[in-house]
mmCIF file of N, CA and C in Angstrom:
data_model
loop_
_atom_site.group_PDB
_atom_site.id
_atom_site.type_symbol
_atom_site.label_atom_id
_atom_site.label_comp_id
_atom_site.label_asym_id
_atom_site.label_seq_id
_atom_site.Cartn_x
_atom_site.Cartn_y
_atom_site.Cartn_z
ATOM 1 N N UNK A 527 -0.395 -9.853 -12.312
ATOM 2 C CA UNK A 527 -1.559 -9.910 -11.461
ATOM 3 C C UNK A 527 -2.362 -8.628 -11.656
ATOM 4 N N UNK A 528 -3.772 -8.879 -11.577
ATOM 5 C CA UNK A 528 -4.731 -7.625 -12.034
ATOM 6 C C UNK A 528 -5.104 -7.497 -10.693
ATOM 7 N N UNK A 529 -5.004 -5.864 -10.661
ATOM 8 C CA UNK A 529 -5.289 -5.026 -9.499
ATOM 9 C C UNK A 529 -6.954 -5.459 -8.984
ATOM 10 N N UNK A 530 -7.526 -5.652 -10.207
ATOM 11 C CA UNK A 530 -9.289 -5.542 -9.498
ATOM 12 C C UNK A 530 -9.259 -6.964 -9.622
ATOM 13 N N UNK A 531 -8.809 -7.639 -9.044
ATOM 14 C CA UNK A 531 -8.954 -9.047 -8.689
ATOM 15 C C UNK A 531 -8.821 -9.325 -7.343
ATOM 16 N N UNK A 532 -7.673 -8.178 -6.712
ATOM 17 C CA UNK A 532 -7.017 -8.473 -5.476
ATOM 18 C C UNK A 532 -7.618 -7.401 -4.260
ATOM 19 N N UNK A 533 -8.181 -6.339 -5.059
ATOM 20 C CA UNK A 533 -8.166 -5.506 -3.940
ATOM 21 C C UNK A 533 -9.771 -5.396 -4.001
ATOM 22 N N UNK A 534 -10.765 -4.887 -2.700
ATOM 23 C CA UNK A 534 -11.972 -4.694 -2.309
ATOM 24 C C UNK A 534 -12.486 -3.359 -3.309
ATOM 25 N N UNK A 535 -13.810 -3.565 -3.205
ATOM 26 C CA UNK A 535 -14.180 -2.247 -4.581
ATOM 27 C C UNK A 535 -13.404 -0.962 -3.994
ATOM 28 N N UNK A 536 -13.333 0.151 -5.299
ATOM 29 C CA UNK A 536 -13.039 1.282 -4.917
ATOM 30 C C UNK A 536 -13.831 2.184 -3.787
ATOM 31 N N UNK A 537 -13.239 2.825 -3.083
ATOM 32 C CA UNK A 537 -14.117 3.575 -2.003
ATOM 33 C C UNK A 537 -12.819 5.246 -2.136
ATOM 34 N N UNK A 538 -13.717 6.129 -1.249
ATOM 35 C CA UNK A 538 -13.031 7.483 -1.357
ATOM 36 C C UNK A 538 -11.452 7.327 -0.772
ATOM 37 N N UNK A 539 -11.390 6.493 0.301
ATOM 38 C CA UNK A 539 -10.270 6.065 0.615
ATOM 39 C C UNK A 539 -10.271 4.776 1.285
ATOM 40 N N UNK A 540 -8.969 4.072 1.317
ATOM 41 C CA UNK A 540 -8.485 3.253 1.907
ATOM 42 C C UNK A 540 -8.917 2.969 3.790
ATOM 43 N N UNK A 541 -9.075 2.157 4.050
ATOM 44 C CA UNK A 541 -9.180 1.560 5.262
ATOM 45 C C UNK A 541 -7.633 1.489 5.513
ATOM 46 N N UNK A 542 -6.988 0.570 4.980
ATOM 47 C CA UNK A 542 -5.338 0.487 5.470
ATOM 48 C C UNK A 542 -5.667 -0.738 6.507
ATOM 49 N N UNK A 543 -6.218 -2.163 5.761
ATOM 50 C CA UNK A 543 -5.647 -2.852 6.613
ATOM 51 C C UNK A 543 -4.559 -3.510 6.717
ATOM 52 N N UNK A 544 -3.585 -3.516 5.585
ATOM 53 C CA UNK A 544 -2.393 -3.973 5.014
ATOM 54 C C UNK A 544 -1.355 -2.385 5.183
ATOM 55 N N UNK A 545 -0.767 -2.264 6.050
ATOM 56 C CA UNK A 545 0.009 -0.964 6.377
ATOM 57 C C UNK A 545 1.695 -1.309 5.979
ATOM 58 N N UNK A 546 2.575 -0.624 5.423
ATOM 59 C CA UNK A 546 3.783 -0.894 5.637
ATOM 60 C C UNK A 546 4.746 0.550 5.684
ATOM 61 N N UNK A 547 5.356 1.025 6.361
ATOM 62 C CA UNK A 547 6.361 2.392 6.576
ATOM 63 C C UNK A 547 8.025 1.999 5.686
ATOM 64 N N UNK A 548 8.058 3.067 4.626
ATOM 65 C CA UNK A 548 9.371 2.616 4.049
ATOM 66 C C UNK A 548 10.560 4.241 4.487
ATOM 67 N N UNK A 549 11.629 3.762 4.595
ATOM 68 C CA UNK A 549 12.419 4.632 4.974
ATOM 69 C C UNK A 549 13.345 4.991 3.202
ATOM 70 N N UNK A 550 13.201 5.803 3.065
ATOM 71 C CA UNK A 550 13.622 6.068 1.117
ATOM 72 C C UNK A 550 14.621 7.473 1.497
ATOM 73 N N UNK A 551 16.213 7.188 1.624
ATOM 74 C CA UNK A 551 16.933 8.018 1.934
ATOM 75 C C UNK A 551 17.210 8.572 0.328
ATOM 76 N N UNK A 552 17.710 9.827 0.667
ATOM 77 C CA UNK A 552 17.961 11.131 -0.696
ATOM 78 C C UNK A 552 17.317 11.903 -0.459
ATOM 79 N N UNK A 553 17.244 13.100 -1.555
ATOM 80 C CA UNK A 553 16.837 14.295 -1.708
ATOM 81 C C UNK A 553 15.887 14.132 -2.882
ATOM 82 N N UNK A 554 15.516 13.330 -3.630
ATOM 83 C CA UNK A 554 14.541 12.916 -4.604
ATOM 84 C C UNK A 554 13.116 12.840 -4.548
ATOM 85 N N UNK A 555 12.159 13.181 -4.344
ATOM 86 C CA UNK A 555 10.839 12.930 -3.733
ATOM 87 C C UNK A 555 10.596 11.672 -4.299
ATOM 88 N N UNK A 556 10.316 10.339 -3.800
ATOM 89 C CA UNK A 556 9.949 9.102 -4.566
ATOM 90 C C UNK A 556 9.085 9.282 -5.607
ATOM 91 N N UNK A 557 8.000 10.230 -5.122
ATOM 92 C CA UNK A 557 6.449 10.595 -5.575
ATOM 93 C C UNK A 557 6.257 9.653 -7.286
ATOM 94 N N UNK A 558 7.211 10.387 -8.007
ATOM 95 C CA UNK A 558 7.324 10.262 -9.684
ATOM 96 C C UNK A 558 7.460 8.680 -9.661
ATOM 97 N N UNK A 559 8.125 8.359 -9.309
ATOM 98 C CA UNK A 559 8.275 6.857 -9.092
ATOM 99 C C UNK A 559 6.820 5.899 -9.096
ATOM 100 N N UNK A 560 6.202 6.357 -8.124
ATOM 101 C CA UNK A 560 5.605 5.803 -7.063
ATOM 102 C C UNK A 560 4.071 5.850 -8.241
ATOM 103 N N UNK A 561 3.760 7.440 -9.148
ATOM 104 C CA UNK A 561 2.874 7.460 -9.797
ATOM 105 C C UNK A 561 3.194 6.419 -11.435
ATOM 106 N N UNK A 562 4.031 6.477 -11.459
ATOM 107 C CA UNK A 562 4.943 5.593 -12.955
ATOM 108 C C UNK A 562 4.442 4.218 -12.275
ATOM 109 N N UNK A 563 4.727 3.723 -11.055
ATOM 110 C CA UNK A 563 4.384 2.323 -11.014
ATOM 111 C C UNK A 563 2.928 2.165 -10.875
ATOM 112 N N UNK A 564 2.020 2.731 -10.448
ATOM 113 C CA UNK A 564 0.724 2.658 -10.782
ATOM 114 C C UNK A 564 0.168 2.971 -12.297
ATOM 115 N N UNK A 565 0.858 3.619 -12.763
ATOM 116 C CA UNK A 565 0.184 3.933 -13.703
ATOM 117 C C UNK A 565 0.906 2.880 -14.961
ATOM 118 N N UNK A 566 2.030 2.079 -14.690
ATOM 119 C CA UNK A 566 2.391 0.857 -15.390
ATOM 120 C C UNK A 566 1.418 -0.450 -15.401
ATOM 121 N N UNK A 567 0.717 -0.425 -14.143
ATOM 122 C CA UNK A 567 -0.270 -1.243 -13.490
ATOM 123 C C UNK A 567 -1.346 -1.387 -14.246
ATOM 124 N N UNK A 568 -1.952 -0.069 -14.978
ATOM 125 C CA UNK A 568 -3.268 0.574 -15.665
ATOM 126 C C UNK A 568 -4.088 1.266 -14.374
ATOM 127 N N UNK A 569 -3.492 1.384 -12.914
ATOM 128 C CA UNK A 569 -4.310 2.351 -12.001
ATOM 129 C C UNK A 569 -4.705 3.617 -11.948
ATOM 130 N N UNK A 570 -5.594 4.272 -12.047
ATOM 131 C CA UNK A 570 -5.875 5.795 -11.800
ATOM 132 C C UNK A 570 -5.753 6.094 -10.488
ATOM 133 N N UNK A 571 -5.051 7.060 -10.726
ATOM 134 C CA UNK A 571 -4.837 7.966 -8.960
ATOM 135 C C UNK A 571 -5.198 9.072 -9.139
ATOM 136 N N UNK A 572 -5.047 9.520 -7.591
ATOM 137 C CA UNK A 572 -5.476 11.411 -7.466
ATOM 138 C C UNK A 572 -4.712 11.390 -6.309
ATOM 139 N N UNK A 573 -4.237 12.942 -6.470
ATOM 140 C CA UNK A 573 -3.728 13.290 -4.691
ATOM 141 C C UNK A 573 -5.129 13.980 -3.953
ATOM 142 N N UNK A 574 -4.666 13.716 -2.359
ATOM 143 C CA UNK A 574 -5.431 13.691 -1.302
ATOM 144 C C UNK A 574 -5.195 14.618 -0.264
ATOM 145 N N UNK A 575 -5.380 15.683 -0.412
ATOM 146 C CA UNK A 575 -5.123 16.778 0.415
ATOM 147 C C UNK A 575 -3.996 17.577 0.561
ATOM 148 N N UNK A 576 -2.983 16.823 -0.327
ATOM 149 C CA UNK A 576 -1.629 17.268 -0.886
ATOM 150 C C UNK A 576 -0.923 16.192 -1.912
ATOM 151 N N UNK A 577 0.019 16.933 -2.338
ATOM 152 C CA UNK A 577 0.465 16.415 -3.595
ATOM 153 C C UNK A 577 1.018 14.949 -3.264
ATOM 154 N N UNK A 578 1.739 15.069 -1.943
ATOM 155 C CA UNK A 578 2.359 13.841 -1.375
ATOM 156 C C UNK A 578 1.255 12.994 -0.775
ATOM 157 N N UNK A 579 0.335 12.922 -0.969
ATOM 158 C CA UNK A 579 -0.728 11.392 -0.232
ATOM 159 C C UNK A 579 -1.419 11.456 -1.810
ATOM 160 N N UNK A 580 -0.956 10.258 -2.414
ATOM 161 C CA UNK A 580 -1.544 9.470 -3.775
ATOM 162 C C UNK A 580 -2.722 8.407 -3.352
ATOM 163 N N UNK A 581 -3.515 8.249 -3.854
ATOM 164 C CA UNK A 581 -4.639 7.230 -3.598
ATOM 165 C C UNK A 581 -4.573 7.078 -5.241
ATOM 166 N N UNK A 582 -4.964 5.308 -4.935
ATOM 167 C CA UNK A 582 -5.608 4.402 -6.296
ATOM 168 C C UNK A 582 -6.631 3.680 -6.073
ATOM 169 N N UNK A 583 -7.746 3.900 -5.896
ATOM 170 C CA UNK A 583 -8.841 3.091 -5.426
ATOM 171 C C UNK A 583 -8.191 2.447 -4.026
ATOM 172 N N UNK A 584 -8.053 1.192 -3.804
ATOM 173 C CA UNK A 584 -7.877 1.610 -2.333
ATOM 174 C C UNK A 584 -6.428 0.425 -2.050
ATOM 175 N N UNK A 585 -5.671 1.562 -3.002
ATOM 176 C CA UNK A 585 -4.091 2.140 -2.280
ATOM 177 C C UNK A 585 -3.737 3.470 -2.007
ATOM 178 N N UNK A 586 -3.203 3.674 -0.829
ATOM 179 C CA UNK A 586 -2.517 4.995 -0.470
ATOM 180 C C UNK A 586 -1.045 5.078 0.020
ATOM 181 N N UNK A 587 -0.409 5.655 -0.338
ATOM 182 C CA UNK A 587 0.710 6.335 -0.447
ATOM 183 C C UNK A 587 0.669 7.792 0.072
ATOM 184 N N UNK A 588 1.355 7.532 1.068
ATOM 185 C CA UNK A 588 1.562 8.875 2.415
ATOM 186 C C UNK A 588 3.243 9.571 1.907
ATOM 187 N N UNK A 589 3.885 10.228 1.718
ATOM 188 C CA UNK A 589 4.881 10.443 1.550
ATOM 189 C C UNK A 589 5.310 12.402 2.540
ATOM 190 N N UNK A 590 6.377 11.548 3.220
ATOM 191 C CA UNK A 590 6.800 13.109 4.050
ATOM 192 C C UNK A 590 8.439 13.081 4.142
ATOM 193 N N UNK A 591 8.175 14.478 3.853
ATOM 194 C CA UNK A 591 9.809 14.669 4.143
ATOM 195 C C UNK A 591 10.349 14.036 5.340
ATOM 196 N N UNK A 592 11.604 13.738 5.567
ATOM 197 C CA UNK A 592 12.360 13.678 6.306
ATOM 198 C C UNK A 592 14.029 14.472 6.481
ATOM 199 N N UNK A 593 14.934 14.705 7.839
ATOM 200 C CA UNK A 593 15.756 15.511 7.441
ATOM 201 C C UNK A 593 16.726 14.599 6.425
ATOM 202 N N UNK A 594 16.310 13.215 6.363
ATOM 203 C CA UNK A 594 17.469 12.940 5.856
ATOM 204 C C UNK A 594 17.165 11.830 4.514
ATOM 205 N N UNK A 595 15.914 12.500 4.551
ATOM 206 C CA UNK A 595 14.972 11.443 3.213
ATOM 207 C C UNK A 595 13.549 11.346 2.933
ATOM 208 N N UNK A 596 12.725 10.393 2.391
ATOM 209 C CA UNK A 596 11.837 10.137 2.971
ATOM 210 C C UNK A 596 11.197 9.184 3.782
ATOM 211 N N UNK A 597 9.703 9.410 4.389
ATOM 212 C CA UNK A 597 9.040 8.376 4.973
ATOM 213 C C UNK A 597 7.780 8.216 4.208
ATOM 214 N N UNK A 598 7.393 6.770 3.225
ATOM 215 C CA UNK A 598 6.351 6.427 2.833
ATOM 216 C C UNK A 598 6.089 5.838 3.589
ATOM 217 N N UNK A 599 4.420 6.168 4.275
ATOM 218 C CA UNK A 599 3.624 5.130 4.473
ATOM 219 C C UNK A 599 2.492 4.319 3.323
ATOM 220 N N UNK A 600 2.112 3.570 3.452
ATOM 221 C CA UNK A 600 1.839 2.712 2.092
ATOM 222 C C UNK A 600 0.460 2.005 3.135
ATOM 223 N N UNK A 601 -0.595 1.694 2.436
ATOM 224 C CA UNK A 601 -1.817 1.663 3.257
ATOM 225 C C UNK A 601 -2.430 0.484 1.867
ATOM 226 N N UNK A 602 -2.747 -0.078 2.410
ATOM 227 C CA UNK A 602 -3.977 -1.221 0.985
ATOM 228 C C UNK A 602 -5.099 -1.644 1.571
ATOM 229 N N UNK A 603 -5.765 -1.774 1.288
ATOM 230 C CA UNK A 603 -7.707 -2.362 1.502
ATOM 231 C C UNK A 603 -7.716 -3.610 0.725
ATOM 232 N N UNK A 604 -7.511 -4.688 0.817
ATOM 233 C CA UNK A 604 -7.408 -5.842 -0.116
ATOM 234 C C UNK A 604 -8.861 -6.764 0.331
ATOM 235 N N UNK A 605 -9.099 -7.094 -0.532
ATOM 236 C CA UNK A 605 -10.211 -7.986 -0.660
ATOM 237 C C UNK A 605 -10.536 -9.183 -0.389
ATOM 238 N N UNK A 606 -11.305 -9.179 0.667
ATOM 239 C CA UNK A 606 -11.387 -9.981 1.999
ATOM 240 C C UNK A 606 -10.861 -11.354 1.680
ATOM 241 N N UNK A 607 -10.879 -12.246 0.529
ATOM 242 C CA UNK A 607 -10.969 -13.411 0.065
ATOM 243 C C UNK A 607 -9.487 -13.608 -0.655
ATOM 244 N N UNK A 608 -8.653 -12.399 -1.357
ATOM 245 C CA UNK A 608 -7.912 -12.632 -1.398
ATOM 246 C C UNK A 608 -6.367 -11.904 -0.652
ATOM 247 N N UNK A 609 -6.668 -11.332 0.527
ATOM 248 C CA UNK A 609 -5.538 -10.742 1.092
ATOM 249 C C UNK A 609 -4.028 -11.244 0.703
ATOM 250 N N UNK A 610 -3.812 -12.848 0.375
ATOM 251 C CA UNK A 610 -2.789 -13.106 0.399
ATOM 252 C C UNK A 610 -2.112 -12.968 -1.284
ATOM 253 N N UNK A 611 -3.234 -12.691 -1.967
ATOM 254 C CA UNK A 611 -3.271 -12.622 -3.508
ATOM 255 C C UNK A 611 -2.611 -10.726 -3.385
ATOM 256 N N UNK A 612 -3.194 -10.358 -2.807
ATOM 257 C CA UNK A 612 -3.179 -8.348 -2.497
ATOM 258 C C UNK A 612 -1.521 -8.292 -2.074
ATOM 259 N N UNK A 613 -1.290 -8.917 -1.327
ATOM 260 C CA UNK A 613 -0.032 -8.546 -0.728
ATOM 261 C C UNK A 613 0.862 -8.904 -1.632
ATOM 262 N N UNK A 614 0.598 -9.729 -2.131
ATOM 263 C CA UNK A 614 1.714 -10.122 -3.502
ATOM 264 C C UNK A 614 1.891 -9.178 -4.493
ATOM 265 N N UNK A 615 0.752 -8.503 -4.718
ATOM 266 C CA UNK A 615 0.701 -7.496 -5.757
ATOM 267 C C UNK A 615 1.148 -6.332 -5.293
ATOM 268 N N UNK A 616 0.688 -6.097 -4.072
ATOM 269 C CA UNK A 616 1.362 -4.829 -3.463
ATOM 270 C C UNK A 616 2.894 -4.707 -3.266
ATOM 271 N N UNK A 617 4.024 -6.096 -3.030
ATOM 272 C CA UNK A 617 5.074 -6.014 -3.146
ATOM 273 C C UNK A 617 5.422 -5.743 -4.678
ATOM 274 N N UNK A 618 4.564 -6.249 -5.921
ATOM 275 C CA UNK A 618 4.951 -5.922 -7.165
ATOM 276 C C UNK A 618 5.503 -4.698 -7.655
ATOM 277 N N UNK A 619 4.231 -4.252 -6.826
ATOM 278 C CA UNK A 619 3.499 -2.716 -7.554
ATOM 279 C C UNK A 619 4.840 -1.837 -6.521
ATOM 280 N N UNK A 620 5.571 -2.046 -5.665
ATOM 281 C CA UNK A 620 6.401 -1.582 -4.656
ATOM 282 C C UNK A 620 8.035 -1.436 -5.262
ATOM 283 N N UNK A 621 7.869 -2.660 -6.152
ATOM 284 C CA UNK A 621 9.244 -2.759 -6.539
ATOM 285 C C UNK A 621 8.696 -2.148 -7.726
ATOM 286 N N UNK A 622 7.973 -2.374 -9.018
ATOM 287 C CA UNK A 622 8.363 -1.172 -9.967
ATOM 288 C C UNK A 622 8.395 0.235 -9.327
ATOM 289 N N UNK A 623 8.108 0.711 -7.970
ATOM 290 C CA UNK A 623 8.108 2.314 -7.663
ATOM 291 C C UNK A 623 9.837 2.079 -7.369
ATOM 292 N N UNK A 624 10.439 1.393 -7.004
ATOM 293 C CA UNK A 624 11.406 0.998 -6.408
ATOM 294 C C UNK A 624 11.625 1.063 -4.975
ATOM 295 N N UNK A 625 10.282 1.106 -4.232
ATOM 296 C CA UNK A 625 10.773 0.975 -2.978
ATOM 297 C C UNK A 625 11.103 -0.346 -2.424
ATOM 298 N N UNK A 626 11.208 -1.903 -3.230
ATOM 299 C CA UNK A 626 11.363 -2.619 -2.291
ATOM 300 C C UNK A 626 12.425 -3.685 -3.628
ATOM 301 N N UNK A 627 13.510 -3.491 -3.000
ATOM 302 C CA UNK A 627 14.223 -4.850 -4.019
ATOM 303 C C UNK A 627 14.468 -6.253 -3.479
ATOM 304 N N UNK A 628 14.830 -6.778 -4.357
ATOM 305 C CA UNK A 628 15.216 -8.587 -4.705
ATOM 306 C C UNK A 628 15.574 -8.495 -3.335
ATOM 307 N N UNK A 629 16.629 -7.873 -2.471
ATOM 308 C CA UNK A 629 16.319 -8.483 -1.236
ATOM 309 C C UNK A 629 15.893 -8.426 -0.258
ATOM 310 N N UNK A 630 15.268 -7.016 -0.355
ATOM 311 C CA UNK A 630 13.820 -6.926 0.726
ATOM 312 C C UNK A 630 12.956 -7.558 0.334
ATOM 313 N N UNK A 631 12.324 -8.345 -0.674
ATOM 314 C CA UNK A 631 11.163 -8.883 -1.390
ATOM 315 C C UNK A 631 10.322 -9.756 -0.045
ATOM 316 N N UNK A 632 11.151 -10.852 0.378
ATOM 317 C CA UNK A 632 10.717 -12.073 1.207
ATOM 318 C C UNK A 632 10.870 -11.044 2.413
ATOM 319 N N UNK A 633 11.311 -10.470 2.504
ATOM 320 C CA UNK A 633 11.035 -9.578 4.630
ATOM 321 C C UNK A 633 10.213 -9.129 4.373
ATOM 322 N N UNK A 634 9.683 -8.019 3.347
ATOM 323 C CA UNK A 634 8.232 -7.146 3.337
ATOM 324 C C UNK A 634 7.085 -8.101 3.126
ATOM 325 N N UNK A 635 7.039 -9.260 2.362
ATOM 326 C CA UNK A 635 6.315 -9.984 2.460
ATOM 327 C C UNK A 635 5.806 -10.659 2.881
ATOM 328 N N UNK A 636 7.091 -10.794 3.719
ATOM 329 C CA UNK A 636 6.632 -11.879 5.357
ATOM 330 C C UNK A 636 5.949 -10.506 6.272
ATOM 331 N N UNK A 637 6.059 -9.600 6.145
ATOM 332 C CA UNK A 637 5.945 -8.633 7.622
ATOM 333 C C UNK A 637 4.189 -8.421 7.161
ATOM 334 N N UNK A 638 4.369 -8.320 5.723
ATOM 335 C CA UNK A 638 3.068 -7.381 5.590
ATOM 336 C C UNK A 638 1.812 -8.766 5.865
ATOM 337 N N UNK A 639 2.180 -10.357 5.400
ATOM 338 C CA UNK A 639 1.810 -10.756 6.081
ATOM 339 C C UNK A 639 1.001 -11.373 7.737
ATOM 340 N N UNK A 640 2.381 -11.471 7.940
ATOM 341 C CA UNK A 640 2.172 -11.330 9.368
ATOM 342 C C UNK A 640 1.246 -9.914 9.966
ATOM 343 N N UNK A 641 1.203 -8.874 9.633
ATOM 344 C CA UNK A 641 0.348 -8.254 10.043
ATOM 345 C C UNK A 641 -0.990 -8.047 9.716
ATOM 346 N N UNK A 642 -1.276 -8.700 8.245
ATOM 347 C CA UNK A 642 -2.638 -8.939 8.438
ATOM 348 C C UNK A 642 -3.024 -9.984 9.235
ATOM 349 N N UNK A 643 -2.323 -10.836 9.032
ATOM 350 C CA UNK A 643 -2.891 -12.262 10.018
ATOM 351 C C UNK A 643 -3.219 -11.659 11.662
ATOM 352 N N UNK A 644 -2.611 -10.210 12.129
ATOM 353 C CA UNK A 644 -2.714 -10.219 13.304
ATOM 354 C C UNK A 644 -3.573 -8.667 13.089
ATOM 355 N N UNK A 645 -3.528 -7.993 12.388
ATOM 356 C CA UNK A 645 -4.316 -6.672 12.650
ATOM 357 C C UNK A 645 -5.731 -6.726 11.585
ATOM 358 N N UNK A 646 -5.612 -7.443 10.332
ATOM 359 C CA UNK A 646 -6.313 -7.293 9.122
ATOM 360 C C UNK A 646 -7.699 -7.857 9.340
ATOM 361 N N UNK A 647 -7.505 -9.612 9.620
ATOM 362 C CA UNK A 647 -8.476 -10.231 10.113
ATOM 363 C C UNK A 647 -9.382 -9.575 11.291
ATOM 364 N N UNK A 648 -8.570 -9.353 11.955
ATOM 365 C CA UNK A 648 -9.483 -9.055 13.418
ATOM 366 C C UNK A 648 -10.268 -7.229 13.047
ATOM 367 N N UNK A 649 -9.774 -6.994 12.549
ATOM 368 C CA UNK A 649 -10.572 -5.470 11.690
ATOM 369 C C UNK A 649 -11.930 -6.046 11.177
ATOM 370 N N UNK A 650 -11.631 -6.861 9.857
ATOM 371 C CA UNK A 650 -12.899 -7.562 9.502
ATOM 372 C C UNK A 650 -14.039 -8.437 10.158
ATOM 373 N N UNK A 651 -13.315 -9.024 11.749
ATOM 374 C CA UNK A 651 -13.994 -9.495 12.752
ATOM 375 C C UNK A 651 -15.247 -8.178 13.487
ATOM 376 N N UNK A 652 -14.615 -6.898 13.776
ATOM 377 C CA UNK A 652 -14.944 -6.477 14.502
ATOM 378 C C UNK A 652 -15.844 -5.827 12.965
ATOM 379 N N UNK A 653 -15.600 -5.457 12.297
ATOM 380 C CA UNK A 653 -16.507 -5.025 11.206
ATOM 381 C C UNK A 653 -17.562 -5.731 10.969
ATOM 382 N N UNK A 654 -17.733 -7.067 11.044
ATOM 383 C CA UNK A 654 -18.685 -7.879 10.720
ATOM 384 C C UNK A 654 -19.820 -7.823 11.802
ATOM 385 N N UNK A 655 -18.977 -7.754 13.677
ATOM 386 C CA UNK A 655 -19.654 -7.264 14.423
ATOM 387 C C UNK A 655 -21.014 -6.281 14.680
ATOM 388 N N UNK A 656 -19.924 -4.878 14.317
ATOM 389 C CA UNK A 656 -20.424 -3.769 14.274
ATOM 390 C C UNK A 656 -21.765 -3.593 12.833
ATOM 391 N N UNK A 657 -21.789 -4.620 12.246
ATOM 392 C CA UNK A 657 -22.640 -4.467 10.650
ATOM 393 C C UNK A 657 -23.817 -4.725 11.490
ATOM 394 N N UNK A 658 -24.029 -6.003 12.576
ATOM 395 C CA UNK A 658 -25.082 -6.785 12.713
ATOM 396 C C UNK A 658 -26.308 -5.729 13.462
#
């Protein structure tokens, strides 16, 4: 699946209406990971105010220590028409970083779902609002 099919044009950053928090225990910074799977993709990134918040046009990747690992937050802007096309890709693009395997696949996919259906849409509701 091609990235500029699924996600809304590039902007300086992400909106984040597709949000997901991963818990990544070790002493490893995911980071290397995380830039290898975008950049397997053909995505260009940059960091964002520190080395640990990656942006790709409009994916972001939050990454913070924890005492006992890390915490990615993971943020996408997907394109209004195909959100359900975005989320698919975003679990792709998740498992080559390795944050999400064969059997988290169907829970992150259902969740990240389910939360656009309940936070994503109604963003674009009130956006459409606020345009008029």
């Amino acid at each position: 699946m091609n990235w500029h099919d699924v996600l809304s044009p590039c902007k300086l950053a992400p909106v984040g209406l597709i949000t997901y928090i991963f818990h990544v225990p070790g002493k490893t910074n995911p980071r290397d990971k995380v830039i290898k799977a975008l950049e397997k993709r053909g995505m260009r990134w940059f960091t964002f105010f520190s080395e640990n918040r990656i942006v790709a046009c409009n994916i972001m990747f939050n990454i913070v220590k924890e005492r006992n690992g890390w915490q990615i937050f993971f943020l996408m802007d997907p394109n209004e028409k195909k959100a359900m096309d975005a989320i698919k890709f975003a679990v792709e693009l998740l498992k080559d970083a390795g944050l999400v395997n064969s059997n988290d696949e169907k829970r992150v996919l259902e969740d990240m779902e389910r939360l656009w259906e309940k936070w994503g849409k109604a963003w674009l509701s009130i956006e459409a609002e606020l345009s008029k």
